[in-house]
Amino acid sequence: MKRCVVVGRPNVGKTLLVLRLAEHLKVRTVEVAFCEPHGRRESKTYPLDAAIRELVGQNPHQTRCLQSIVVAVPAAKGRKVVEIVDTTGLVDYIHENPQVRKAMAQTLEVLRPADLIIHVIDAAEAGRDGRADPPVGTIDRQLADFAGSRGGYFIVANKMDLPGASHGLARLRRLFSAYTVIPVSAAAKTGLQEVKRHVLRNL
């Protein structure tokens, strides 16, 4: 089974993207496998709406461990079964919370063996007025350099439903001109078909 890892900074919409992609694939109930940094594992089954209510939030680092779902993606010859892994948001500094630091280290560990990396960036934040450059720090650039050099990588410019996102998308496409940048709104459920196509193309 191929593994797709969803990565990015905190609050860019990684968890909602994963769940909306499952919804786009006609999934109504998801089994989420939680793997904590110290190794404890458990699974929980949710109706999709309940998963969104429980797992998606506005607080930074709401996700503090790996959260995986398995989906069947329709392909030309049957279906491809894919594990999609949601991860803890990465930051450019040493986080003061040791639990968050361990969760970020766990995120970095799963990147190298991943078959596909989806890098999520907040397009609305990138297009915020008065900002000279897109809000991508060291971690976003390092992710692009690492994942782009190995193949199996694309960028999702999320939150396209918010003001400034179109401007942010243009900025991101200039900055990351070597890579595919897909405009998406996980909240408004737009752009998901293109994400699905790129998942199939890269696996």
Short mmCIF file of C-alpha atoms in Angstrom, two decimals:
data_model
loop_
_atom_site.label_atom_id
_atom_site.label_comp_id
_atom_site.label_asym_id
_atom_site.label_seq_id
_atom_site.Cartn_x
_atom_site.Cartn_y
_atom_site.Cartn_z
CA MET A 1 0.00 0.00 0.00
CA LYS A 2 1.33 3.43 -0.97
CA ARG A 3 1.72 6.13 1.68
CA CYS A 4 0.91 9.81 1.15
CA VAL A 5 2.07 12.24 3.85
CA VAL A 6 0.38 15.64 4.28
CA VAL A 7 2.72 18.22 5.78
CA GLY A 8 2.94 21.96 6.43
CA ARG A 9 2.95 24.63 9.09
CA PRO A 10 0.29 24.78 11.85
CA ASN A 11 -3.22 25.96 10.92
CA VAL A 12 -2.84 25.68 7.15
CA GLY A 13 -5.71 23.19 6.92
CA LYS A 14 -3.97 19.81 6.68
CA THR A 15 -6.50 17.81 8.69
CA LEU A 16 -9.53 19.29 6.93
CA LEU A 17 -7.88 18.66 3.56
CA VAL A 18 -7.40 14.97 4.40
CA LEU A 19 -11.01 14.57 5.51
CA ARG A 20 -12.45 16.53 2.56
CA LEU A 21 -10.42 14.40 0.18
CA ALA A 22 -11.93 11.31 1.81
CA GLU A 23 -15.38 12.87 1.38
CA HIS A 24 -14.61 13.61 -2.28
CA LEU A 25 -13.85 9.91 -2.69
CA LYS A 26 -17.36 9.11 -1.38
CA VAL A 27 -16.17 8.00 2.06
CA ARG A 28 -18.84 8.54 4.70
CA THR A 29 -17.21 6.80 7.66
CA VAL A 30 -13.49 6.99 8.40
CA GLU A 31 -11.30 4.82 10.58
CA VAL A 32 -8.53 7.05 11.90
CA ALA A 33 -5.38 5.36 13.17
CA PHE A 34 -3.54 7.45 15.76
CA CYS A 35 0.18 6.83 16.30
CA GLU A 36 1.66 8.87 19.15
CA PRO A 37 5.34 9.88 19.28
CA HIS A 38 6.07 7.42 22.12
CA GLY A 39 4.62 4.55 20.07
CA ARG A 40 1.11 4.13 21.48
CA ARG A 41 -1.41 3.30 18.77
CA GLU A 42 -5.18 3.29 18.67
CA SER A 43 -7.93 3.52 16.07
CA LYS A 44 -11.29 5.21 16.16
CA THR A 45 -14.13 5.11 13.66
CA TYR A 46 -16.08 8.30 12.96
CA PRO A 47 -18.88 9.44 10.71
CA LEU A 48 -17.09 11.95 8.49
CA ASP A 49 -18.90 14.98 9.95
CA ALA A 50 -17.98 13.87 13.47
CA ALA A 51 -14.33 13.46 12.48
CA ILE A 52 -14.29 17.03 11.18
CA ARG A 53 -15.86 18.34 14.39
CA GLU A 54 -13.46 16.47 16.65
CA LEU A 55 -10.17 16.62 14.75
CA VAL A 56 -10.27 20.03 13.04
CA GLY A 57 -9.70 23.18 15.09
CA GLN A 58 -8.27 26.69 15.11
CA ASN A 59 -5.68 26.12 17.83
CA PRO A 60 -2.08 25.67 16.66
CA HIS A 61 -0.89 22.07 16.93
CA GLN A 62 -4.35 20.59 17.39
CA THR A 63 -2.81 17.53 15.72
CA ARG A 64 -0.09 16.12 17.99
CA CYS A 65 0.52 12.71 16.48
CA LEU A 66 0.26 10.92 13.16
CA GLN A 67 -3.37 10.46 12.09
CA SER A 68 -3.86 8.05 9.18
CA ILE A 69 -6.80 6.97 7.05
CA VAL A 70 -6.90 4.42 4.25
CA VAL A 71 -8.86 5.28 1.11
CA ALA A 72 -9.48 3.62 -2.25
CA VAL A 73 -8.83 6.03 -5.11
CA PRO A 74 -10.56 5.19 -8.43
CA ALA A 75 -7.99 4.66 -11.18
CA ALA A 76 -8.05 3.65 -14.85
CA LYS A 77 -7.61 -0.01 -13.91
CA GLY A 78 -9.57 -0.60 -10.74
CA ARG A 79 -8.71 1.29 -7.56
CA LYS A 80 -5.51 2.28 -5.77
CA VAL A 81 -5.51 1.81 -2.00
CA VAL A 82 -3.63 4.67 -0.33
CA GLU A 83 -2.78 5.49 3.27
CA ILE A 84 -3.05 9.25 3.83
CA VAL A 85 -1.12 10.49 6.87
CA ASP A 86 -1.99 13.77 8.59
CA THR A 87 0.90 15.23 10.58
CA THR A 88 1.79 17.77 13.26
CA GLY A 89 2.49 21.28 11.94
CA LEU A 90 6.16 22.20 11.55
CA VAL A 91 7.66 25.52 12.67
CA ASP A 92 10.94 27.34 12.07
CA TYR A 93 11.86 27.58 15.76
CA ILE A 94 12.32 25.28 18.77
CA HIS A 95 8.84 24.91 20.24
CA GLU A 96 8.60 25.41 24.00
CA ASN A 97 6.24 22.43 24.48
CA PRO A 98 8.17 19.12 24.62
CA GLN A 99 5.10 17.16 23.45
CA VAL A 100 4.87 19.31 20.33
CA ARG A 101 8.62 18.96 19.71
CA LYS A 102 8.31 15.17 19.82
CA ALA A 103 5.32 15.26 17.48
CA MET A 104 7.23 17.43 15.00
CA ALA A 105 10.17 15.01 15.13
CA GLN A 106 7.70 12.21 14.38
CA THR A 107 6.49 14.17 11.33
CA LEU A 108 10.04 14.51 10.01
CA GLU A 109 10.65 10.78 10.45
CA VAL A 110 7.78 9.79 8.13
CA LEU A 111 8.79 12.12 5.30
CA ARG A 112 11.77 10.19 3.94
CA PRO A 113 9.99 6.85 3.31
CA ALA A 114 6.80 8.51 2.00
CA ASP A 115 5.71 7.63 -1.53
CA LEU A 116 4.09 11.05 -1.95
CA ILE A 117 4.33 14.32 0.00
CA ILE A 118 1.54 16.92 -0.16
CA HIS A 119 2.81 20.25 1.16
CA VAL A 120 -0.03 22.52 2.34
CA ILE A 121 0.41 26.32 2.48
CA ASP A 122 -2.16 28.98 3.47
CA ALA A 123 -2.72 30.99 0.26
CA ALA A 124 -4.77 33.67 2.02
CA GLU A 125 -1.94 34.37 4.43
CA ALA A 126 0.49 34.44 1.51
CA GLY A 127 -1.60 37.15 -0.14
CA ARG A 128 -2.06 39.34 2.91
CA ASP A 129 -1.75 43.05 2.06
CA GLY A 130 1.51 44.68 3.03
CA ARG A 131 3.51 41.49 2.89
CA ALA A 132 6.50 41.78 0.56
CA ASP A 133 6.98 38.04 0.19
CA PRO A 134 4.91 34.91 0.78
CA PRO A 135 4.91 33.85 4.43
CA VAL A 136 7.15 30.88 3.88
CA GLY A 137 9.95 30.49 6.33
CA THR A 138 12.86 28.12 6.48
CA ILE A 139 10.73 25.03 7.06
CA ASP A 140 8.60 25.53 3.92
CA ARG A 141 11.66 26.11 1.77
CA GLN A 142 13.40 23.07 3.25
CA LEU A 143 10.33 20.93 2.64
CA ALA A 144 10.24 22.01 -1.00
CA ASP A 145 13.97 21.45 -1.45
CA PHE A 146 13.89 17.99 0.15
CA ALA A 147 10.65 16.65 -1.27
CA GLY A 148 11.04 18.27 -4.68
CA SER A 149 14.46 16.73 -5.19
CA ARG A 150 13.17 13.20 -4.56
CA GLY A 151 9.99 13.35 -6.65
CA GLY A 152 6.48 12.50 -5.53
CA TYR A 153 5.69 16.02 -4.32
CA PHE A 154 3.26 18.85 -4.94
CA ILE A 155 1.99 21.92 -3.12
CA VAL A 156 -1.61 22.66 -2.14
CA ALA A 157 -2.38 26.39 -1.84
CA ASN A 158 -5.26 26.09 0.62
CA LYS A 159 -7.92 28.54 1.84
CA MET A 160 -8.65 29.87 -1.64
CA ASP A 161 -12.10 30.93 -0.40
CA LEU A 162 -10.58 33.68 1.77
CA PRO A 163 -9.68 37.28 0.81
CA GLY A 164 -6.22 37.70 -0.67
CA ALA A 165 -5.85 34.04 -1.62
CA SER A 166 -5.68 34.66 -5.39
CA HIS A 167 -2.82 37.11 -4.84
CA GLY A 168 -1.20 34.61 -2.49
CA LEU A 169 -1.50 31.85 -5.08
CA ALA A 170 0.32 33.99 -7.64
CA ARG A 171 3.07 34.69 -5.11
CA LEU A 172 3.43 31.03 -4.24
CA ARG A 173 3.60 30.02 -7.89
CA ARG A 174 6.41 32.53 -8.44
CA LEU A 175 8.32 31.38 -5.38
CA PHE A 176 7.86 27.65 -6.05
CA SER A 177 7.93 27.83 -9.85
CA ALA A 178 9.70 24.46 -10.11
CA TYR A 179 6.77 22.62 -8.52
CA THR A 180 3.08 22.03 -9.11
CA VAL A 181 0.91 24.36 -6.96
CA ILE A 182 -2.79 23.42 -6.81
CA PRO A 183 -5.37 25.98 -5.59
CA VAL A 184 -7.77 24.39 -3.09
CA SER A 185 -10.35 25.37 -0.53
CA ALA A 186 -10.85 22.47 1.85
CA ALA A 187 -13.56 24.52 3.57
CA ALA A 188 -15.48 25.17 0.34
CA LYS A 189 -14.62 21.74 -1.11
CA THR A 190 -12.99 23.11 -4.28
CA GLY A 191 -9.87 21.86 -6.06
CA LEU A 192 -10.17 18.34 -4.65
CA GLN A 193 -10.56 16.66 -8.05
CA GLU A 194 -7.21 18.11 -9.12
CA VAL A 195 -5.62 16.88 -5.88
CA LYS A 196 -7.01 13.39 -6.57
CA ARG A 197 -5.57 13.46 -10.10
CA HIS A 198 -2.12 14.39 -8.80
CA VAL A 199 -2.26 11.70 -6.11
CA LEU A 200 -2.96 9.10 -8.81
CA ARG A 201 -0.28 10.53 -11.09
CA ASN A 202 2.37 10.34 -8.38
CA LEU A 203 1.59 6.90 -6.95
#
